Amino acid sequence: MKEKEEKEPVIIAFICNWCASAAADLAGTSRMQYASNIRPIRVMCSGSIDTSYMLKPFLDGADGVFIGGCHPGDCHYIDGNYKARRKVEEVKEILRSLGLDDERIRLRWISASEGKKFADEVNAFAEELKSKERGRAMP
Amino acid sequence: MSLEALLQKALEEGYLLFTPIDNGKNNALVARGDSAKITPIPESFNYSAAKAFSKITRLGKLGNKALVVLKPCEERALRELVKLKQADLENVITVGYDCLGFKNGEEMRPACSTCSYPFPLSTDIAYIRVGGEGIKANTDSGKTLLTELGFLKDVKIDEKAREKFLEEKWKNRKKMEDEFKGQFNGYETLSESLEDCMNCHNCMAVCPVCYCQECYFDSKAFDYEPYRYEKAVEKRGVLSVPRDKFLFHLGRLAHMSTLCVGCGLCEDACPKDIELTKLFKIVSERVQKQFDYLPGSDKELPLSTYREDEFTDLG
C-alpha cells in the first residue's frame, strides 16, 4: 500500500477564490471523480501567487504545480490573471534556461461554472505527470 | 577636458556631487572638500552607486541640484530602482561614461568582459572614451548644464571603433553562453555548480536591484516545526539542511531576473567563488527577452504590466 502511495505524483494547486476554486466545489457537489493527486490551496487571485511559491513545491518534493485562474477578461480584480500569466511565463523561462522541466508547471483558465473542465484538467495533468519520474523535479 | 574638471566646476557652482571616492572604494555625496579624493572613473568596483543613491533618495527627492556619476550598469539599475519607487532622480543630472571594465586581480571581471551595455544608455551627460574623447550632452538638461559651466563642445565619435569594442564583448559573451550550458543545465550540473553555497546571502545583499526591506529568504517562511523535518526525512532518507539553499538562487532569479543588469557584484561578493554572473546574467537576459524588456529603458516593469494577446498558449 505504502509503495503505491509513493508512486502517485503530487500536484500543488493554487486555485483562485472566484473561479477555479468555485469550479472545484462544483465538481465536488456534482459528484465528479477527479485525481486525488492535487493538494488545493485557495488564493484570492491567481495574480497574487509569488513566483517563489511556484518554485517552492518542487523543492519540497512535489511533482507538479497547477494554477487555476479566471478566463482572460473575467478577473475579479480586473487584470490579476494576465499578471499571473506573465509570472508563470517568467518561471517557465527560468526552468527552461536551467534545463529543468517547465512542463511541470501549468496554468489553466477555469470559470466557476466549469466543474467538468476543472476535473478534466486535473486528471490530464496527473496523467501526464505519471509518465515523468517521481520527486525529481528538483530533488 | 576631463570629467574631473567638469565635476570640480559644478561643485564650485553649488551643485552637489554623488560620485565614487578613494578610487572606487566608496561612493559619497560631496558638497565641498578635498577634490583629490574624488575619482569619478575609479579603478575598482566595490558597491553599486545605484544602491547607494537609493539609500539617499528612497524617502524623497533631493532639494539641491546634484550631479550623479554612474557606470552604465549602475545607471540601468538606478532607473529600475526609480521605477520601483526606491530612488528619485528629480533634481538630478546623471553623468555616465563609456566603461572600459574593471579588473579583479589581473583579469577582467567576467561581468565586464561580457558586458552588453558598456556605454551610457540615456544619461544627461556622457563622457565618451571609446572612439573619441570628450563630454557630450544627451538631453536638454545636460545641454543646459554644459552651457552653464562652459563645457559644451562638439565631440567627434568614431562609431566603427565603438562597434568593434562591442564586438569583442560579444565574442566573450558567446563563450560564456557555451560554458553556461555545461555548468547550469539540468539538476545534476546545477547542484554541482551551487553545492559550495553556504547560504550567506551576500549576493542578495550587494545586488543593486534586490530592494526588499526584508528578503523572503531571510523571513520566517523557512522556519518549520521539527515534526515537518522528521516527516520529510522519513520519506527521503537524507534531508539536506538548510532547505532553501537551492531555492534561494532560483527564487532570487524568479524575483529579480526581469531587473538584472548583469553587473556581476553577486559574484564579487561570493566568498565561495560560485560563478553567479554566468547564472544570473544569462538566465535573466533570456527572461527579459521573453518580455521584450531592457532594464534601464523607459518601458514599464514587465511584471506590473501585460498584453492581452501574449503567451496565449499558456492558459
Coordinates of C-alpha atoms in Angstrom, one line a residue:
Chain A
M1 CA 0.0 0.0 0.0
K2 CA 2.7 2.4 1.0
E3 CA 4.7 1.8 -2.1
K4 CA 1.7 2.5 -4.3
E5 CA 1.2 5.8 -2.5
E6 CA 4.7 6.9 -3.2
K7 CA 4.3 6.3 -6.9
E8 CA 1.5 8.8 -7.2
P9 CA 2.5 12.2 -8.3
V10 CA 1.8 15.2 -6.0
I11 CA 0.3 18.3 -7.5
I12 CA 0.2 21.5 -5.6
A13 CA -2.7 23.5 -7.0
F14 CA -3.2 27.2 -6.4
I15 CA -6.8 28.0 -7.3
C16 CA -8.5 31.3 -7.5
N17 CA -11.2 32.0 -4.9
W18 CA -13.6 33.4 -7.5
C19 CA -13.4 30.8 -10.3
A20 CA -11.2 27.7 -10.2
S21 CA -11.9 27.2 -6.5
A22 CA -15.7 27.5 -7.1
A23 CA -15.3 25.1 -10.1
A24 CA -13.6 22.6 -7.7
D25 CA -16.6 23.0 -5.4
L26 CA -18.9 22.4 -8.3
A27 CA -17.1 19.4 -9.4
G28 CA -17.4 18.1 -5.9
T29 CA -21.1 18.8 -5.4
S30 CA -21.7 17.3 -8.9
R31 CA -20.0 14.1 -7.7
M32 CA -17.4 14.2 -10.4
Q33 CA -14.4 12.0 -9.8
Y34 CA -11.0 13.5 -10.3
A35 CA -7.5 12.6 -9.5
S36 CA -6.7 12.8 -5.8
N37 CA -3.2 13.9 -6.6
I38 CA -3.9 17.5 -6.1
R39 CA -3.4 19.4 -2.9
P40 CA -5.5 22.5 -3.5
I41 CA -4.6 25.9 -2.0
R42 CA -7.2 28.6 -2.3
V43 CA -5.8 32.0 -3.1
M44 CA -7.7 35.3 -3.6
C45 CA -6.3 35.8 -7.1
S46 CA -4.0 33.8 -9.4
G47 CA -2.1 37.1 -9.8
S48 CA -1.3 37.1 -6.1
I49 CA 0.9 34.0 -6.2
D50 CA 4.5 34.9 -5.8
T51 CA 7.0 33.3 -8.2
S52 CA 9.0 31.8 -5.4
Y53 CA 5.8 29.9 -4.3
M54 CA 5.6 28.5 -7.8
L55 CA 9.1 27.0 -7.3
K56 CA 9.0 26.1 -3.7
P57 CA 6.7 23.0 -4.0
F58 CA 9.3 21.4 -6.4
L59 CA 12.0 21.5 -3.7
D60 CA 9.7 20.1 -1.2
G61 CA 9.1 17.0 -3.4
A62 CA 6.0 18.0 -5.4
D63 CA 5.8 16.8 -9.0
G64 CA 3.7 19.5 -10.5
V65 CA 2.3 22.9 -9.8
F66 CA -1.2 23.8 -11.1
I67 CA -2.5 27.3 -11.2
G68 CA -6.2 27.9 -11.9
G69 CA -7.4 31.4 -12.7
C70 CA -10.3 33.2 -14.3
H71 CA -10.7 33.4 -18.0
P72 CA -8.9 36.4 -19.6
G73 CA -11.1 39.5 -19.1
D74 CA -13.1 37.9 -16.2
C75 CA -10.7 38.6 -13.3
H76 CA -12.4 39.7 -10.2
Y77 CA -9.5 42.2 -9.7
I78 CA -9.6 43.3 -13.3
D79 CA -6.2 42.0 -14.6
G80 CA -4.7 39.7 -12.0
N81 CA -4.9 36.7 -14.3
Y82 CA -2.9 38.5 -17.0
K83 CA -0.2 39.3 -14.5
A84 CA -0.3 35.7 -13.3
R85 CA 0.4 34.6 -16.9
R86 CA 3.5 36.8 -17.0
K87 CA 4.7 35.3 -13.8
V88 CA 4.2 31.8 -15.0
E89 CA 6.0 32.6 -18.2
E90 CA 8.9 34.0 -16.2
V91 CA 9.2 30.9 -14.0
K92 CA 8.9 28.6 -17.1
E93 CA 11.6 30.5 -18.9
I94 CA 13.9 30.2 -15.8
L95 CA 13.2 26.5 -15.7
R96 CA 13.8 26.1 -19.4
S97 CA 17.0 28.1 -19.3
L98 CA 18.4 25.9 -16.5
G99 CA 17.5 22.7 -18.3
L100 CA 14.7 21.8 -15.9
D101 CA 11.3 20.6 -16.9
D102 CA 9.0 23.5 -17.4
E103 CA 6.0 21.2 -18.3
R104 CA 5.6 20.6 -14.6
I105 CA 4.1 23.9 -14.0
R106 CA 0.7 24.5 -15.6
L107 CA -1.7 27.4 -15.9
R108 CA -5.3 27.0 -16.8
W109 CA -8.3 29.3 -17.1
I110 CA -11.4 27.7 -15.4
S111 CA -14.5 29.6 -14.7
A112 CA -16.8 29.0 -11.7
S113 CA -19.3 27.1 -13.9
E114 CA -16.7 24.8 -15.4
G115 CA -16.6 22.0 -12.8
K116 CA -16.1 19.4 -15.5
K117 CA -13.2 21.3 -17.0
F118 CA -11.6 21.5 -13.6
A119 CA -11.9 17.7 -13.2
D120 CA -10.6 17.1 -16.7
E121 CA -7.7 19.4 -16.4
V122 CA -6.6 17.9 -13.1
N123 CA -6.9 14.4 -14.5
A124 CA -5.0 15.2 -17.6
F125 CA -2.2 16.9 -15.6
A126 CA -2.0 14.0 -13.1
E127 CA -1.9 11.5 -16.0
E128 CA 0.9 13.4 -17.7
L129 CA 3.0 13.6 -14.5
K130 CA 2.6 9.9 -14.0
S131 CA 4.8 9.3 -17.1
K132 CA 7.5 11.5 -15.5
E133 CA 10.0 10.5 -12.8
R134 CA 8.6 11.0 -9.3
G135 CA 10.0 13.6 -7.0
R136 CA 12.8 14.5 -9.4
A137 CA 11.7 18.0 -10.4
M138 CA 14.3 19.4 -8.0
P139 CA 15.3 16.8 -5.5
Chain B
M1 CA 38.5 68.4 -21.0
S2 CA 38.2 65.8 -18.3
L3 CA 35.3 64.6 -16.3
E4 CA 37.1 65.7 -13.1
A5 CA 37.3 69.2 -14.3
L6 CA 33.6 69.3 -15.1
L7 CA 32.7 67.9 -11.6
Q8 CA 35.1 70.4 -10.0
K9 CA 33.5 73.3 -11.8
A10 CA 30.0 72.0 -10.9
L11 CA 31.0 71.7 -7.2
E12 CA 32.2 75.3 -7.3
E13 CA 28.9 76.4 -8.8
G14 CA 27.0 75.0 -5.9
Y15 CA 25.9 71.6 -7.2
L16 CA 26.1 68.5 -5.0
L17 CA 28.0 65.6 -6.3
F18 CA 27.4 61.9 -5.9
T19 CA 30.5 60.1 -7.1
P20 CA 32.9 57.3 -6.3
I21 CA 35.8 58.5 -4.0
D22 CA 39.0 56.8 -2.9
N23 CA 39.4 55.2 -6.2
G24 CA 36.1 53.4 -6.1
K25 CA 36.3 52.1 -2.5
N26 CA 33.3 54.2 -1.6
N27 CA 30.5 56.2 -3.1
A28 CA 29.9 59.6 -1.5
L29 CA 27.7 62.7 -1.5
V30 CA 30.1 65.6 -1.9
A31 CA 29.4 69.3 -1.1
R32 CA 32.9 70.5 -0.7
G33 CA 36.3 69.2 0.4
D34 CA 39.4 67.7 -1.0
S35 CA 38.8 67.2 -4.6
A36 CA 41.7 64.8 -4.9
K37 CA 39.6 62.2 -3.3
I38 CA 37.0 62.3 -6.0
T39 CA 37.5 59.6 -8.5
P40 CA 34.5 59.6 -10.9
I41 CA 36.1 56.9 -13.0
P42 CA 37.7 54.6 -10.4
E43 CA 39.8 51.5 -10.8
S44 CA 37.7 49.3 -8.6
F45 CA 34.1 48.4 -8.4
N46 CA 33.1 47.8 -4.8
Y47 CA 29.5 48.7 -4.3
S48 CA 26.8 49.8 -6.8
A49 CA 26.2 53.5 -6.8
A50 CA 22.6 52.7 -7.7
K51 CA 22.1 51.0 -4.4
A52 CA 24.0 53.7 -2.5
F53 CA 22.0 56.5 -4.2
S54 CA 18.8 54.7 -3.4
K55 CA 19.7 55.0 0.3
I56 CA 19.8 58.8 -0.1
T57 CA 16.6 59.2 -2.1
R58 CA 14.3 56.4 -1.0
L59 CA 12.2 58.7 1.1
G60 CA 12.0 61.5 -1.4
K61 CA 13.8 63.8 -3.8
L62 CA 16.9 65.9 -3.2
G63 CA 16.3 69.6 -2.7
N64 CA 19.6 70.8 -4.1
K65 CA 20.6 70.1 -7.7
A66 CA 23.0 67.2 -7.9
L67 CA 25.3 65.5 -10.4
V68 CA 25.3 61.8 -10.1
V69 CA 28.2 59.8 -11.7
L70 CA 27.2 56.3 -12.8
K71 CA 28.7 53.4 -14.6
P72 CA 26.4 52.2 -17.4
C73 CA 25.3 49.2 -15.3
E74 CA 24.6 51.4 -12.3
E75 CA 22.6 53.8 -14.4
R76 CA 20.4 51.0 -15.6
A77 CA 20.0 49.6 -12.1
L78 CA 19.1 53.1 -10.8
R79 CA 16.5 53.6 -13.4
E80 CA 14.9 50.3 -12.3
L81 CA 15.0 51.4 -8.7
V82 CA 13.3 54.6 -9.7
K83 CA 10.5 52.6 -11.3
L84 CA 10.3 50.5 -8.1
K85 CA 10.0 53.8 -6.1
Q86 CA 13.2 53.1 -4.3
A87 CA 15.0 56.1 -5.6
D88 CA 14.2 59.6 -7.0
L89 CA 16.0 61.3 -9.9
E90 CA 14.2 64.6 -9.5
N91 CA 16.7 67.5 -9.4
V92 CA 19.4 65.1 -10.6
I93 CA 21.6 65.3 -13.6
T94 CA 23.0 61.9 -14.4
V95 CA 26.6 61.7 -15.7
G96 CA 27.6 58.5 -17.4
Y97 CA 30.8 57.3 -19.1
D98 CA 32.0 54.7 -21.5
C99 CA 33.0 51.9 -19.2
L100 CA 36.2 50.0 -20.1
G101 CA 35.6 47.4 -17.5
F102 CA 37.0 46.6 -14.1
K103 CA 39.6 44.1 -13.0
N104 CA 39.6 41.6 -10.3
G105 CA 43.3 41.0 -9.7
E106 CA 44.9 40.5 -13.1
E107 CA 41.8 39.5 -15.0
M108 CA 38.8 41.5 -16.2
R109 CA 35.7 40.7 -14.1
P110 CA 33.6 38.2 -16.1
A111 CA 30.6 40.6 -16.0
C112 CA 32.8 43.3 -17.5
S113 CA 34.4 41.2 -20.2
T114 CA 31.0 40.1 -21.4
C115 CA 29.2 43.4 -20.8
S116 CA 26.4 44.0 -23.4
Y117 CA 25.9 47.7 -22.5
P118 CA 29.2 49.3 -21.7
F119 CA 28.0 52.8 -22.9
P120 CA 25.6 55.1 -21.1
L121 CA 22.0 54.3 -22.1
S122 CA 20.4 57.7 -21.5
T123 CA 22.4 59.8 -19.0
D124 CA 22.0 63.5 -19.3
I125 CA 25.8 63.8 -19.8
A126 CA 28.0 61.2 -21.3
Y127 CA 31.8 61.1 -21.2
I128 CA 33.0 59.5 -24.4
R129 CA 36.1 57.4 -24.1
V130 CA 35.7 54.8 -26.9
G131 CA 36.1 56.1 -30.4
G132 CA 36.9 59.6 -29.3
E133 CA 37.1 61.6 -26.1
G134 CA 35.0 64.4 -24.7
I135 CA 31.9 65.3 -22.8
K136 CA 28.6 65.1 -24.7
A137 CA 25.1 66.2 -23.7
N138 CA 22.3 63.7 -24.4
T139 CA 19.4 65.6 -23.1
D140 CA 18.3 69.2 -22.8
S141 CA 19.1 69.5 -19.1
G142 CA 22.5 68.1 -19.8
K143 CA 23.0 70.7 -22.5
T144 CA 21.9 73.5 -20.2
L145 CA 24.4 72.4 -17.6
L146 CA 27.3 72.1 -20.0
T147 CA 26.5 75.5 -21.4
E148 CA 26.2 77.0 -17.9
L149 CA 29.6 75.5 -16.9
G150 CA 31.2 76.3 -20.3
F151 CA 31.9 72.7 -21.2
L152 CA 29.7 72.5 -24.3
K153 CA 31.8 71.3 -27.2
D154 CA 31.4 69.1 -30.3
V155 CA 32.7 65.6 -29.8
K156 CA 33.8 63.6 -32.8
I157 CA 32.8 60.0 -32.4
D158 CA 34.1 57.1 -34.4
E159 CA 31.1 54.8 -34.5
K160 CA 33.2 52.0 -36.1
A161 CA 35.6 51.9 -33.1
R162 CA 32.6 51.7 -30.8
E163 CA 31.1 48.8 -32.7
K164 CA 34.4 47.0 -32.6
F165 CA 34.6 47.5 -28.9
L166 CA 31.1 45.9 -28.5
E167 CA 32.0 43.0 -30.9
E168 CA 34.9 42.0 -28.6
K169 CA 32.5 41.8 -25.6
W170 CA 30.0 39.9 -27.7
K171 CA 32.6 37.3 -28.5
N172 CA 33.3 36.7 -24.8
R173 CA 29.6 36.7 -24.2
K174 CA 29.2 33.8 -26.7
K175 CA 31.9 31.9 -24.9
M176 CA 30.2 32.4 -21.6
E177 CA 27.0 31.1 -23.0
D178 CA 28.7 27.9 -24.1
E179 CA 30.2 27.4 -20.6
F180 CA 26.8 28.1 -19.1
K181 CA 25.3 25.1 -21.0
G182 CA 27.8 22.8 -19.2
Q183 CA 27.5 24.3 -15.8
F184 CA 23.9 25.1 -15.3
N185 CA 21.9 22.6 -17.3
G186 CA 19.7 20.1 -15.5
Y187 CA 19.5 19.4 -11.9
E188 CA 22.8 17.5 -11.6
T189 CA 25.1 20.1 -13.1
L190 CA 23.1 22.9 -11.3
S191 CA 23.5 21.3 -7.9
E192 CA 27.2 20.7 -8.6
S193 CA 27.7 24.3 -9.5
L194 CA 25.9 25.6 -6.5
E195 CA 27.0 23.0 -3.9
D196 CA 29.6 25.2 -2.3
C197 CA 26.9 27.8 -1.5
M198 CA 27.0 28.5 2.3
N199 CA 23.7 30.4 2.3
C200 CA 25.3 33.7 3.4
H201 CA 23.0 35.7 1.2
N202 CA 25.9 38.1 0.3
C203 CA 24.9 38.0 -3.3
M204 CA 21.5 39.4 -2.3
A205 CA 23.0 42.0 0.0
V206 CA 25.0 43.6 -2.7
C207 CA 22.6 43.2 -5.6
P208 CA 21.6 46.7 -6.8
V209 CA 18.1 45.6 -7.8
C210 CA 17.3 43.5 -4.7
Y211 CA 15.4 46.2 -2.8
C212 CA 13.0 44.4 -0.4
Q213 CA 13.2 45.7 3.2
E214 CA 13.1 42.1 4.4
C215 CA 14.1 39.4 2.0
Y216 CA 11.7 36.5 1.7
F217 CA 14.6 34.2 2.2
D218 CA 15.6 35.9 5.5
S219 CA 12.0 35.7 6.7
K220 CA 10.3 33.1 8.8
A221 CA 8.9 31.4 5.8
F222 CA 11.6 28.7 6.3
D223 CA 11.0 28.1 10.0
Y224 CA 9.5 24.7 10.1
E225 CA 8.4 22.7 13.1
P226 CA 10.6 19.8 14.0
Y227 CA 8.0 17.2 13.0
R228 CA 8.0 18.5 9.4
Y229 CA 11.7 17.8 9.1
E230 CA 11.1 14.4 10.6
K231 CA 8.3 13.7 8.2
A232 CA 10.4 14.8 5.2
V233 CA 13.4 12.7 6.2
E234 CA 11.2 9.7 6.7
K235 CA 10.2 10.0 3.0
R236 CA 13.6 10.8 1.6
G237 CA 16.1 9.1 3.8
V238 CA 18.5 12.0 3.6
L239 CA 17.5 15.6 4.0
S240 CA 19.9 18.4 3.5
V241 CA 19.5 21.4 5.7
P242 CA 19.0 24.4 5.4
R243 CA 16.2 23.6 3.0
D244 CA 16.3 26.8 1.0
K245 CA 19.9 26.6 -0.3
F246 CA 18.9 25.7 -3.9
L247 CA 15.6 27.6 -3.8
F248 CA 17.4 30.8 -2.7
H249 CA 19.1 31.1 -6.0
L250 CA 16.1 30.0 -8.0
G251 CA 13.8 32.2 -6.0
R252 CA 16.2 35.2 -6.4
L253 CA 16.1 34.6 -10.1
A254 CA 12.4 34.5 -10.0
H255 CA 12.3 37.8 -8.1
M256 CA 14.9 39.8 -10.0
S257 CA 15.6 38.2 -13.3
T258 CA 13.4 40.8 -15.0
L259 CA 15.5 43.6 -13.4
C260 CA 19.1 42.1 -13.5
V261 CA 21.6 44.4 -15.2
G262 CA 24.4 41.9 -15.2
C263 CA 26.8 43.9 -13.1
G264 CA 28.3 40.8 -11.5
L265 CA 28.6 42.2 -8.0
C266 CA 27.0 38.9 -6.8
E267 CA 30.0 37.0 -7.9
D268 CA 32.4 39.5 -6.4
A269 CA 30.6 39.2 -3.1
C270 CA 30.5 35.4 -3.1
P271 CA 33.0 34.0 -0.6
K272 CA 32.9 30.6 -2.3
D273 CA 33.6 31.9 -5.8
I274 CA 30.5 30.5 -7.3
E275 CA 30.1 31.7 -10.9
L276 CA 27.0 33.6 -10.3
T277 CA 27.5 36.2 -13.1
K278 CA 27.0 33.4 -15.6
L279 CA 23.9 32.1 -13.9
F280 CA 22.2 35.4 -13.3
K281 CA 23.2 37.2 -16.4
I282 CA 22.3 34.5 -18.9
V283 CA 19.1 33.4 -17.4
S284 CA 18.0 37.0 -16.8
E285 CA 18.7 38.1 -20.3
R286 CA 16.6 35.2 -21.6
V287 CA 13.7 36.1 -19.3
Q288 CA 14.0 39.7 -20.3
K289 CA 13.9 38.7 -24.0
Q290 CA 10.6 36.9 -23.4
F291 CA 9.1 40.2 -22.2
D292 CA 11.0 42.3 -24.8
Y293 CA 12.4 44.3 -21.9
L294 CA 15.6 46.0 -21.2
P295 CA 16.4 47.1 -17.6
G296 CA 17.1 50.8 -17.6
S297 CA 14.8 51.5 -20.5
D298 CA 11.7 53.6 -20.3
K299 CA 9.4 50.6 -20.6
E300 CA 7.2 49.6 -17.7
L301 CA 8.3 46.8 -15.4
P302 CA 7.4 43.5 -17.0
L303 CA 5.6 42.1 -14.0
S304 CA 3.4 45.1 -13.5
T305 CA 2.1 45.3 -17.0
Y306 CA 0.7 42.8 -19.6
R307 CA -0.6 42.5 -23.1
E308 CA -3.9 40.7 -23.7
D309 CA -2.6 38.8 -26.7
E310 CA 0.6 37.4 -25.4
F311 CA 1.5 33.9 -24.2
T312 CA -1.9 32.6 -25.2
D313 CA -0.7 29.1 -25.3
L314 CA -0.1 29.1 -21.6
G315 CA -3.6 29.3 -20.3

